Coordinates of C-alpha atoms in Angstrom, one line a residue:
M1 CA -63.4 31.0 -114.7
V2 CA -64.5 34.4 -113.3
F3 CA -68.1 35.4 -113.4
V4 CA -68.7 39.1 -113.0
A5 CA -72.2 40.5 -112.8
F6 CA -72.7 43.9 -114.3
L7 CA -75.7 45.7 -115.8
V8 CA -75.8 48.3 -118.6
G9 CA -78.2 51.2 -118.2
S10 CA -80.1 52.2 -115.1
C11 CA -79.6 50.4 -111.9
A12 CA -81.8 47.2 -111.8
I13 CA -83.6 46.0 -108.7
V14 CA -83.4 42.3 -108.0
Q15 CA -86.1 40.9 -105.8
P16 CA -85.3 37.8 -103.8
S17 CA -87.9 35.0 -103.3
P18 CA -90.9 36.0 -101.2
L19 CA -90.0 35.8 -97.5
P20 CA -92.0 33.8 -95.0
A21 CA -93.6 35.7 -92.1
D22 CA -91.4 36.4 -89.2
T23 CA -91.8 34.0 -86.3
L24 CA -90.5 34.0 -82.8
V25 CA -91.0 30.5 -81.5
S26 CA -90.2 29.6 -77.9
S27 CA -90.4 25.8 -78.4
P28 CA -91.3 24.3 -81.8
T29 CA -92.1 20.6 -82.1
P30 CA -88.7 18.8 -82.0
P31 CA -87.8 17.6 -85.5
D32 CA -86.3 14.2 -86.3
N33 CA -82.6 15.0 -86.1
S34 CA -81.3 11.5 -85.6
H35 CA -79.0 12.0 -88.6
A36 CA -78.0 15.6 -87.9
Q37 CA -74.5 16.4 -86.8
D38 CA -74.2 17.7 -83.2
S39 CA -73.1 21.1 -84.5
V40 CA -70.9 22.9 -87.0
D41 CA -69.5 25.2 -84.3
E42 CA -68.5 24.6 -80.7
P43 CA -69.2 27.4 -78.2
V44 CA -66.5 27.6 -75.6
E45 CA -67.4 26.8 -72.0
Q46 CA -68.5 29.8 -69.9
V47 CA -65.5 32.0 -69.3
N48 CA -66.4 35.4 -67.9
K49 CA -68.8 36.2 -70.7
R50 CA -70.5 39.5 -69.9
S51 CA -74.1 40.1 -70.7
G52 CA -73.9 43.9 -70.7
P53 CA -71.3 46.6 -71.8
G54 CA -67.7 45.8 -71.1
S55 CA -65.4 43.0 -72.2
Y56 CA -64.6 39.3 -71.6
V57 CA -61.8 37.0 -72.4
V58 CA -62.0 33.6 -74.1
I59 CA -58.9 31.5 -74.9
G60 CA -56.7 34.5 -74.4
K61 CA -58.6 36.8 -76.7
R62 CA -60.6 39.8 -75.4
Y63 CA -64.0 40.6 -76.8
E64 CA -65.9 43.9 -76.4
V65 CA -69.6 44.0 -75.7
L66 CA -71.6 46.8 -77.5
D67 CA -73.1 49.4 -75.2
D68 CA -76.5 48.6 -76.8
S69 CA -78.0 47.1 -79.9
F70 CA -79.7 50.2 -81.3
Q71 CA -79.6 50.2 -85.2
Y72 CA -77.2 47.2 -85.2
R73 CA -77.0 45.6 -88.6
E74 CA -74.2 43.4 -90.0
I75 CA -73.6 40.9 -92.8
G76 CA -71.6 37.7 -92.2
V77 CA -71.7 33.9 -91.9
A78 CA -74.1 32.0 -89.6
S79 CA -73.4 28.6 -88.2
W80 CA -75.4 26.5 -85.7
Y81 CA -74.9 24.3 -82.6
G82 CA -77.1 21.5 -81.4
Q83 CA -77.4 18.2 -79.5
K84 CA -74.0 18.3 -77.9
F85 CA -74.8 21.6 -76.0
H86 CA -78.6 20.9 -75.4
G87 CA -79.4 21.6 -71.8
R88 CA -76.1 23.3 -71.0
L89 CA -76.0 26.8 -69.4
T90 CA -75.7 29.7 -71.8
A91 CA -73.8 32.9 -71.0
S92 CA -77.1 34.5 -69.8
G93 CA -77.5 31.7 -67.3
E94 CA -80.4 30.0 -69.1
D95 CA -80.4 26.4 -70.3
Y96 CA -79.6 26.1 -74.0
D97 CA -82.6 24.6 -75.9
M98 CA -81.7 23.5 -79.5
Y99 CA -85.4 23.5 -80.4
A100 CA -86.0 27.2 -79.4
M101 CA -85.3 30.2 -81.6
S102 CA -82.1 31.4 -80.0
A103 CA -78.6 32.4 -80.9
A104 CA -75.1 33.2 -79.7
H105 CA -73.3 36.4 -80.6
K106 CA -69.9 37.8 -79.5
A107 CA -70.8 41.4 -79.0
L108 CA -74.5 42.1 -78.7
P109 CA -75.9 42.7 -75.2
L110 CA -77.8 39.8 -73.7
P111 CA -80.7 39.4 -74.4
T112 CA -81.2 41.0 -77.8
I113 CA -83.9 40.1 -80.3
V114 CA -82.5 40.0 -83.9
R115 CA -83.9 39.2 -87.3
V116 CA -81.7 36.9 -89.4
T117 CA -82.1 36.7 -93.1
N118 CA -80.5 33.9 -95.2
L119 CA -79.1 35.6 -98.3
D120 CA -79.2 32.4 -100.3
N121 CA -82.9 31.8 -100.1
G122 CA -84.5 34.8 -98.6
A123 CA -85.8 33.0 -95.5
K124 CA -85.8 34.9 -92.2
V125 CA -86.5 34.3 -88.6
E126 CA -86.4 36.3 -85.3
V127 CA -84.3 34.9 -82.6
R128 CA -83.3 35.8 -79.0
V129 CA -79.6 36.2 -78.5
N130 CA -78.8 34.7 -75.1
D131 CA -75.3 33.2 -75.4
R132 CA -71.8 34.1 -76.5
G133 CA -70.0 32.8 -79.6
P134 CA -69.1 31.7 -82.2
F135 CA -65.4 32.3 -81.4
H136 CA -64.2 32.1 -84.9
D137 CA -63.1 35.2 -86.9
D138 CA -65.1 34.1 -90.0
R139 CA -68.4 33.6 -88.2
L140 CA -70.9 36.3 -87.2
I141 CA -73.7 34.4 -85.3
D142 CA -74.3 30.9 -84.0
L143 CA -77.9 29.8 -84.3
S144 CA -79.9 27.1 -82.5
F145 CA -80.7 24.0 -84.5
A146 CA -84.3 25.1 -84.9
A147 CA -83.3 28.5 -86.2
A148 CA -80.9 26.9 -88.7
R149 CA -83.6 24.5 -89.9
A150 CA -86.1 27.4 -90.3
L151 CA -83.5 29.2 -92.5
G152 CA -82.9 26.1 -94.5
F153 CA -79.2 25.5 -93.9
E154 CA -79.1 22.9 -91.1
S155 CA -77.7 20.2 -93.5
R156 CA -75.2 22.5 -95.1
G157 CA -73.9 23.9 -91.8
T158 CA -73.3 27.6 -92.7
A159 CA -75.0 30.4 -94.7
P160 CA -74.5 34.0 -95.6
V161 CA -76.8 36.2 -93.5
V162 CA -77.9 39.7 -92.6
V163 CA -78.3 40.1 -88.8
E164 CA -80.5 43.1 -87.7
A165 CA -81.4 44.1 -84.1
I166 CA -85.1 44.8 -83.9
D167 CA -85.2 48.2 -82.4
A168 CA -89.0 48.3 -81.9
I169 CA -88.6 45.4 -79.4
N170 CA -85.2 46.1 -77.9
H171 CA -85.5 49.9 -77.7
P172 CA -89.2 50.8 -78.0
N173 CA -88.8 54.2 -76.3
R174 CA -86.1 55.2 -78.9
V175 CA -88.1 54.3 -82.0
V176 CA -90.3 57.1 -83.2
S177 CA -91.8 55.2 -86.2
Q178 CA -91.3 51.7 -87.5
R179 CA -89.0 51.8 -90.5
T180 CA -90.4 49.8 -93.4
D181 CA -88.0 50.8 -96.2
P182 CA -86.3 47.8 -97.8
L183 CA -82.6 47.3 -97.4
V184 CA -80.8 47.9 -100.7
Y185 CA -77.2 46.8 -101.5
L186 CA -75.1 47.4 -104.6
Q187 CA -73.5 44.3 -106.0
T188 CA -70.4 45.2 -107.9
G189 CA -69.4 41.7 -109.0
A190 CA -69.9 37.9 -108.5
F191 CA -66.9 35.6 -108.8
S192 CA -66.1 32.0 -108.8
N193 CA -62.9 32.5 -106.7
K194 CA -62.4 34.4 -103.5
E195 CA -59.2 36.1 -104.6
S196 CA -61.0 37.9 -107.5
A197 CA -63.7 39.0 -105.1
E198 CA -61.1 40.4 -102.6
R199 CA -59.4 42.4 -105.4
M200 CA -62.8 43.8 -106.4
A201 CA -63.6 44.6 -102.8
G202 CA -60.3 46.4 -102.4
T203 CA -60.9 48.5 -105.5
V204 CA -64.4 49.4 -104.4
G205 CA -63.1 50.4 -100.9
R206 CA -60.5 52.7 -102.4
L207 CA -63.1 54.3 -104.6
L208 CA -65.4 54.9 -101.7
H209 CA -62.6 56.4 -99.6
G210 CA -61.4 58.6 -102.5
N211 CA -64.9 60.0 -102.9
G212 CA -65.5 60.7 -99.2
R213 CA -67.8 57.7 -98.7
G214 CA -65.5 55.5 -96.7
E215 CA -68.2 54.9 -94.0
I216 CA -70.1 52.6 -96.4
A217 CA -69.4 48.9 -95.8
V218 CA -68.0 46.5 -98.4
D219 CA -68.7 42.8 -97.8
I220 CA -67.8 39.6 -99.6
L221 CA -70.7 37.0 -99.4
E222 CA -70.0 33.3 -100.1
S223 CA -73.3 32.2 -101.7
S224 CA -74.7 29.0 -103.1
D225 CA -78.0 28.4 -104.8
G226 CA -78.0 24.6 -104.2
E227 CA -77.5 23.9 -107.9
R228 CA -73.9 24.9 -108.1
E229 CA -71.2 22.7 -106.6
A230 CA -68.8 25.7 -106.4
A231 CA -69.5 28.7 -104.2
L232 CA -70.0 32.2 -105.7
Y233 CA -68.3 35.1 -104.0
K234 CA -70.4 38.3 -104.3
V235 CA -69.1 41.8 -103.5
W236 CA -71.9 43.9 -101.8
V237 CA -71.8 47.6 -100.9
G238 CA -74.2 49.1 -98.4
P239 CA -76.9 49.2 -97.2
I240 CA -77.6 52.3 -99.3
V241 CA -80.3 54.5 -97.8
S242 CA -81.6 56.6 -100.6
A243 CA -82.0 56.5 -104.4
A244 CA -79.8 59.6 -104.7
D245 CA -77.0 57.7 -103.0
R246 CA -77.5 54.7 -105.2
D247 CA -77.2 56.9 -108.3
E248 CA -74.2 58.7 -107.0
L249 CA -72.3 55.5 -106.1
S250 CA -73.3 53.9 -109.4
H251 CA -71.7 56.9 -111.2
V252 CA -68.6 56.6 -109.0
F253 CA -68.2 52.9 -109.9
E254 CA -68.7 53.6 -113.6
Q255 CA -66.1 56.3 -113.5
G256 CA -63.7 53.9 -111.7
Q257 CA -64.0 51.4 -114.5
I258 CA -65.9 48.9 -112.4
G259 CA -69.2 49.1 -114.3
K260 CA -72.8 49.6 -113.4
P261 CA -73.7 47.6 -110.2
I262 CA -76.8 45.6 -109.6
A263 CA -79.1 46.9 -106.8
V264 CA -80.2 44.0 -104.6
Q265 CA -83.3 44.8 -102.5
L266 CA -84.1 42.8 -99.3
S267 CA -87.6 43.0 -98.0
R268 CA -88.0 43.7 -94.3

C-alpha cells in the first residue's frame, strides 16, 4: 500500500521533538557494549587518504576531497564503527576512539567539526571528522559508537541524517553573524515502497528544472519511527531559504498535480 502525505490549504509547519543541547565530548564514560556488534560498516585500511584538498584512491575508486567545508550541508544515511577498529590509526594519524565524538567522511577536509541530526528522532550531536569512509555509495557518514549511541541508532545500525559543517568553528573569520534560522524542507510525499518514492522524486526534479529551480536538492529519506516494522520513504526538497520560495515551490507542485507539500522545520 502507498502512503502519500499531502496537506490542503496553506503550507503546514511540522515541528520535530525537542532537540537535546549540542555536545562535543572528547571521552564520555564507556557504555556497556558487551552485546553490541563490532560495527555496521568497515572502514578500509589506510590507503593514501588525503586530509586536505585533492583526491585519494580506495579499492580502485578515486574520491575527491572538498577544498573546504564552508556552508557544507547534506542529507544521507549514517552508520557507525566500533570495537573492531578501536585503537587503530585514522586517516588523520590519530588513534580511533569508539567512545569519543568522532566520524569518518569521504570528502570533508580533516579535521572538520559537523553537526549530525537524526531525522527519525530529532537528536543531534557535534562530532569531529578525523577519518575517511564509509566507502559505500549509499552511506554519507560513519560515526563512532558513542556518537551513534547519542543519536539513538546504535542497535539499529543506520539512520537518516542531516550533516552540517559548523562554520563558526571551522571558518570563524568567514562568518559575519551566526545564522539561527531553522532549516525548512518541503515533503512532497511519504511512501511504503522505494520505487514509488523514486518516481515522485523524478517528477519533482523535472518540475524544478522546468521552472528554473534545478539547483534545489531532492532527497529520499528512509525513515522509521520505531513502531512500524516497514520503513517509510519520504521525498524531501530543500533546504528552502525563504517563505517566498516555499510559497513559490508549493504553487509549482500544485500546478504539477503533486499537491500541497508539508513543510518540515528542523531546529538548529
